[in-house]
PDB file of C-alpha atoms in Angstrom:
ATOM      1  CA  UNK H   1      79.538-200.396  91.246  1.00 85.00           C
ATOM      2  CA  UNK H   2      79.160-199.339  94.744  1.00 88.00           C
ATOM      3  CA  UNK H   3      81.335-196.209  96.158  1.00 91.00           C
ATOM      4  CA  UNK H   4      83.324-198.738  97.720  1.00 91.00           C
ATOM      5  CA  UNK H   5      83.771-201.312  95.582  1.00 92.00           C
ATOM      6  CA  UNK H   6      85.170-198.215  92.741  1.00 94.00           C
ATOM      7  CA  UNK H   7      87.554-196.913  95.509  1.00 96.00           C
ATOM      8  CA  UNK H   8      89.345-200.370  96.981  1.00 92.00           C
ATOM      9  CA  UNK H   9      92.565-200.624  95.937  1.00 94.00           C
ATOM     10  CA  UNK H  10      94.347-204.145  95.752  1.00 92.00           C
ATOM     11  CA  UNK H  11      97.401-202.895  97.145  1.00 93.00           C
ATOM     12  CA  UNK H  12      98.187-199.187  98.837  1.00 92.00           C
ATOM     13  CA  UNK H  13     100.355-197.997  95.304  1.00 93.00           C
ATOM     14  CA  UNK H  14      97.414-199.110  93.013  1.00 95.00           C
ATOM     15  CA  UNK H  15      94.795-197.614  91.577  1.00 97.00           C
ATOM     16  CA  UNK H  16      90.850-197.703  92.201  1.00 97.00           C
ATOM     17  CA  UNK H  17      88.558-198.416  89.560  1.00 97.00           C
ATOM     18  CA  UNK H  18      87.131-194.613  90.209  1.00 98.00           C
ATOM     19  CA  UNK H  19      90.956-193.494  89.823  1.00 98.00           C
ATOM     20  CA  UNK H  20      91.493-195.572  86.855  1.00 98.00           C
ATOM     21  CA  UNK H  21      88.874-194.000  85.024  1.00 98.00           C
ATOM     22  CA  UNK H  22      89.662-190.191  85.667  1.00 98.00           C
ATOM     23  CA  UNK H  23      93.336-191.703  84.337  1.00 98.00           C
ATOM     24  CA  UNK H  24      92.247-192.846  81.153  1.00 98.00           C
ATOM     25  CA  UNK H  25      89.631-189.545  81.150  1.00 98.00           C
ATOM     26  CA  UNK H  26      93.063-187.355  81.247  1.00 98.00           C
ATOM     27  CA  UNK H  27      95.101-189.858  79.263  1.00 98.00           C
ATOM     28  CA  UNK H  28      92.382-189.706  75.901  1.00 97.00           C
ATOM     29  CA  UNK H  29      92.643-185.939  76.422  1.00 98.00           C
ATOM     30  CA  UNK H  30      96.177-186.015  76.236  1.00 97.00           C
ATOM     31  CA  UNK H  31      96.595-188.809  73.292  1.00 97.00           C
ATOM     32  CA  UNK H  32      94.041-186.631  71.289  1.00 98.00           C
ATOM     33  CA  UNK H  33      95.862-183.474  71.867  1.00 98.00           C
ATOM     34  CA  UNK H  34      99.060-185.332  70.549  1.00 97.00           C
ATOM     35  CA  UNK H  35      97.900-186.859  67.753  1.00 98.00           C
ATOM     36  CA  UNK H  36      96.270-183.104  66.433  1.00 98.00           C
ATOM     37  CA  UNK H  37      99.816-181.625  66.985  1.00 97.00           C
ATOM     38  CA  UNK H  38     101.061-184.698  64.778  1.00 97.00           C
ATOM     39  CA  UNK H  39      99.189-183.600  62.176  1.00 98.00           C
ATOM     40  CA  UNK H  40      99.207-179.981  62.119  1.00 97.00           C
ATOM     41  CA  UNK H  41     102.817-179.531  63.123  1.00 97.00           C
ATOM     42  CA  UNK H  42     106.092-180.319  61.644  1.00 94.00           C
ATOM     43  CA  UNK H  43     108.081-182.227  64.554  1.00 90.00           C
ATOM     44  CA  UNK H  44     105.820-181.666  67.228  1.00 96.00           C
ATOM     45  CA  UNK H  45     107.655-182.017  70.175  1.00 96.00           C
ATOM     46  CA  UNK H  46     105.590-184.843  72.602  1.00 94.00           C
ATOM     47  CA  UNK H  47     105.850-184.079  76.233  1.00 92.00           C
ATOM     48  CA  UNK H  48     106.003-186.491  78.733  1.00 92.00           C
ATOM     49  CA  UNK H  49     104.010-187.185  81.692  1.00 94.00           C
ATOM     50  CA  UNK H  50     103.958-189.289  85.307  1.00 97.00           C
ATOM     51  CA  UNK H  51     100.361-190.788  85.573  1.00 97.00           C
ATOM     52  CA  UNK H  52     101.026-191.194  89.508  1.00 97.00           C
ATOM     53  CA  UNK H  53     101.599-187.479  89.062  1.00 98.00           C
ATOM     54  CA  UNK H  54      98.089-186.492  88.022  1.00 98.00           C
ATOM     55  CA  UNK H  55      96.970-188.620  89.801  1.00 98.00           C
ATOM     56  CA  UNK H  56      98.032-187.034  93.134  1.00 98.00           C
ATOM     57  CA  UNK H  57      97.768-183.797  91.760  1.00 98.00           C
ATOM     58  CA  UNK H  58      94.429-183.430  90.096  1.00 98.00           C
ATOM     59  CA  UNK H  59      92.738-185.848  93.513  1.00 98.00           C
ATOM     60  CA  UNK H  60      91.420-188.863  91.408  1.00 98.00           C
ATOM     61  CA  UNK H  61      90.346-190.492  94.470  1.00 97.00           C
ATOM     62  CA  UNK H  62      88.420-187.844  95.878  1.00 97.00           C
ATOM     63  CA  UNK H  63      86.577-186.744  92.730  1.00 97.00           C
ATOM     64  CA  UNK H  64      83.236-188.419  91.045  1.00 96.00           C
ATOM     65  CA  UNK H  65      83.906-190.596  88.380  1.00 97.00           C
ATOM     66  CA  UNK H  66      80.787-189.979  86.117  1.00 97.00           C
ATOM     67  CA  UNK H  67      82.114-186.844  84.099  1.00 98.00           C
ATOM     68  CA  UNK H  68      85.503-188.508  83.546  1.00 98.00           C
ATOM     69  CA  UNK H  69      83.769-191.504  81.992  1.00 97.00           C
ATOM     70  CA  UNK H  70      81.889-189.296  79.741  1.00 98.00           C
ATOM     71  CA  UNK H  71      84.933-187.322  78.420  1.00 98.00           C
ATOM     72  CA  UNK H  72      86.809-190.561  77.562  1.00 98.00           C
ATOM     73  CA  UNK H  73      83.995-191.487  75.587  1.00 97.00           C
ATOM     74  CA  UNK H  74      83.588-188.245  73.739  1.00 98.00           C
ATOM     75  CA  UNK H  75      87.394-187.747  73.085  1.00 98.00           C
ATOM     76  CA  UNK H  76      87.772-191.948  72.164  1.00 97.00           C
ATOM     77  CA  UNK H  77      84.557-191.233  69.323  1.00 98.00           C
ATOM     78  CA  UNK H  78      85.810-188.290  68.019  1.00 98.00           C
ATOM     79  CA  UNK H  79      89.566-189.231  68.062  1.00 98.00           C
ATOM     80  CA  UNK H  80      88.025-192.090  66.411  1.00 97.00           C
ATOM     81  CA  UNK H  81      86.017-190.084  63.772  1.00 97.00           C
ATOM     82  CA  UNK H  82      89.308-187.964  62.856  1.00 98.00           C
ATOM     83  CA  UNK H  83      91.630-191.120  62.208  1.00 97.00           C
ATOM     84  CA  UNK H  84      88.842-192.836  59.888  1.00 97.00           C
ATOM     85  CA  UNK H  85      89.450-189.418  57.412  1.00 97.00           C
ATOM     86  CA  UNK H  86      93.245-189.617  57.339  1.00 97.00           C
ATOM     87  CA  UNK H  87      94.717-189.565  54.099  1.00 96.00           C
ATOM     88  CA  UNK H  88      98.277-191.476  53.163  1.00 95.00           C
ATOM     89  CA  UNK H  89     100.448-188.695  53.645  1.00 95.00           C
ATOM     90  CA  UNK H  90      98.417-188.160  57.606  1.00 96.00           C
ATOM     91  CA  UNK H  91      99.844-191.074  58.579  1.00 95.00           C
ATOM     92  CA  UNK H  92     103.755-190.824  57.729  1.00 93.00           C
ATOM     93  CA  UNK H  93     103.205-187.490  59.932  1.00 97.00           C
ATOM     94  CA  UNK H  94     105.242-187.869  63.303  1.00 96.00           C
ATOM     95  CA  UNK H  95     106.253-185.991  65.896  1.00 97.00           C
ATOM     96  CA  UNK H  96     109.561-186.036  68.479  1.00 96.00           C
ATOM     97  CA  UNK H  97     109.453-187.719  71.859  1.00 93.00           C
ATOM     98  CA  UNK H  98     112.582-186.354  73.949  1.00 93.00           C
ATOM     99  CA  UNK H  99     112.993-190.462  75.233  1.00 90.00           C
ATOM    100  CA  UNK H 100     111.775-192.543  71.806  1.00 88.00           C
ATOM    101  CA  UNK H 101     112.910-189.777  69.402  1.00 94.00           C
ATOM    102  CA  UNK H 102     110.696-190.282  66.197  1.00 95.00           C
ATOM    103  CA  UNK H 103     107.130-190.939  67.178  1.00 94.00           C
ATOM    104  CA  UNK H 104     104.422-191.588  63.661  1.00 95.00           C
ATOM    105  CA  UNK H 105     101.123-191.504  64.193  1.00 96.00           C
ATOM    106  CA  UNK H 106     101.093-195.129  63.567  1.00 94.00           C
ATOM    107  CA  UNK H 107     103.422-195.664  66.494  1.00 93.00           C
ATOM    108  CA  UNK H 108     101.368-193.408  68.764  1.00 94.00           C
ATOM    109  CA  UNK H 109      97.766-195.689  67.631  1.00 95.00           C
ATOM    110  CA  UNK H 110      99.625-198.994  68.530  1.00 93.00           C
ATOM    111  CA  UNK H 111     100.029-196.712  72.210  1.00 91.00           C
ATOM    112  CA  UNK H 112      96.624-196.153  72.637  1.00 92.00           C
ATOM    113  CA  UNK H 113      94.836-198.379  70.963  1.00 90.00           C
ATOM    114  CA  UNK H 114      94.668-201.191  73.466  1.00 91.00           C
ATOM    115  CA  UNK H 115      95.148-198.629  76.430  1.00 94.00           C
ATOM    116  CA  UNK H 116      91.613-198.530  77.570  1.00 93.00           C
ATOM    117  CA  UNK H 117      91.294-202.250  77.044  1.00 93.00           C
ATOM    118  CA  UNK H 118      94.183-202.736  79.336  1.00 96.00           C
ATOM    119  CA  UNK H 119      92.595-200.812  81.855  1.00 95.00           C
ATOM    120  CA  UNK H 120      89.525-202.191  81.666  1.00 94.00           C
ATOM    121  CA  UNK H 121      91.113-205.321  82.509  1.00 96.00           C
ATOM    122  CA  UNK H 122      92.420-203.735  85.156  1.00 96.00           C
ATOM    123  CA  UNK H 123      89.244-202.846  86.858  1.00 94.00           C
ATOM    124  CA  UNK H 124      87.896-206.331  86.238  1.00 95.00           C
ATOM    125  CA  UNK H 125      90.624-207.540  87.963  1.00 94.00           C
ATOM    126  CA  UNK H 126      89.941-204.646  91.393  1.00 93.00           C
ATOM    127  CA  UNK H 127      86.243-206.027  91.478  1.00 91.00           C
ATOM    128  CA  UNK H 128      87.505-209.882  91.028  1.00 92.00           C
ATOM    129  CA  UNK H 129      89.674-209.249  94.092  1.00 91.00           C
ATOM    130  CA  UNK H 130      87.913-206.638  96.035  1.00 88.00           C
ATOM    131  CA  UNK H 131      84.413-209.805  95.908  1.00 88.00           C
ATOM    132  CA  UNK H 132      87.184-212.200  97.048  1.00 88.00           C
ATOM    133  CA  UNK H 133      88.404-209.850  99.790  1.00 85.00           C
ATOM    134  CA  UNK H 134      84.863-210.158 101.265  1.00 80.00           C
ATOM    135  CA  UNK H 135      85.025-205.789 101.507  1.00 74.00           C
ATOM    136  CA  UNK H 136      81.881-204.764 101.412  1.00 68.00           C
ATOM    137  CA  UNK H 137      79.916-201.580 101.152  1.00 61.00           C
TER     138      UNK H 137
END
């Protein structure tokens, strides 16, 4: 993709491709720290978090993309790698969201599972619409 094809946005309060990836970069980070506090801690309390927030904060749009796409794919395989050697008992762990109140480990896979896939849609859709825009760059 071409710088400006990753940083059109469809509409001013949506994301770019570039800013969708450092999102799902900080998101894996986050879902991986959650599910280790699952499992190591009894009623780990789950804090919650505004994406637009980090967004902002940590300059998505302004930052290269490469690095974040790199860390999602190192914290997805090992993430992955970890939930492949759970045992029975892993799995009935949980921890406490202050909004959901009881949150398993199975609860927080359905989350994330199809999070990335979602967002890959997502960026499908930016370069469907930013060729039919007739942007270029």
């Amino acid at each position: 993709m071409s710088a400006a094809e990753l940083d059109w946005k469809p509409a001013p309060k949506e994301w770019s491709a570039r800013e969708v990836v450092h999102h799902l970069a900080d998101s894996e980070m986050i879902a991986a720290v959650r599910l280790r506090r699952m499992l190591v801690e009894d009623e780990a309390q789950i804090l919650p978090y505004d994406p637009d927030d980090l967004a902002r904060g940590l300059r998505y749009a302004a930052r290269p993309h490469a690095l974040a796409l790199t860390l999602f794919q190192a914290v997805r395989a090992e993430t992955a790698q970890l939930l492949e050697g759970l045992g029975e008992a892993e799995w009935e762990r949980a921890a406490r969201h202050p909004r959901t109140g009881r949150y398993p480990v199975e609860q927080w896979l359905r989350d994330y599972a199809g999070h990335a896939h979602e967002h890959a849609d997502q960026i499908r859709a930016n370069r469907r619409q930013w060729r039919e825009s007739g942007a270029r760059g």
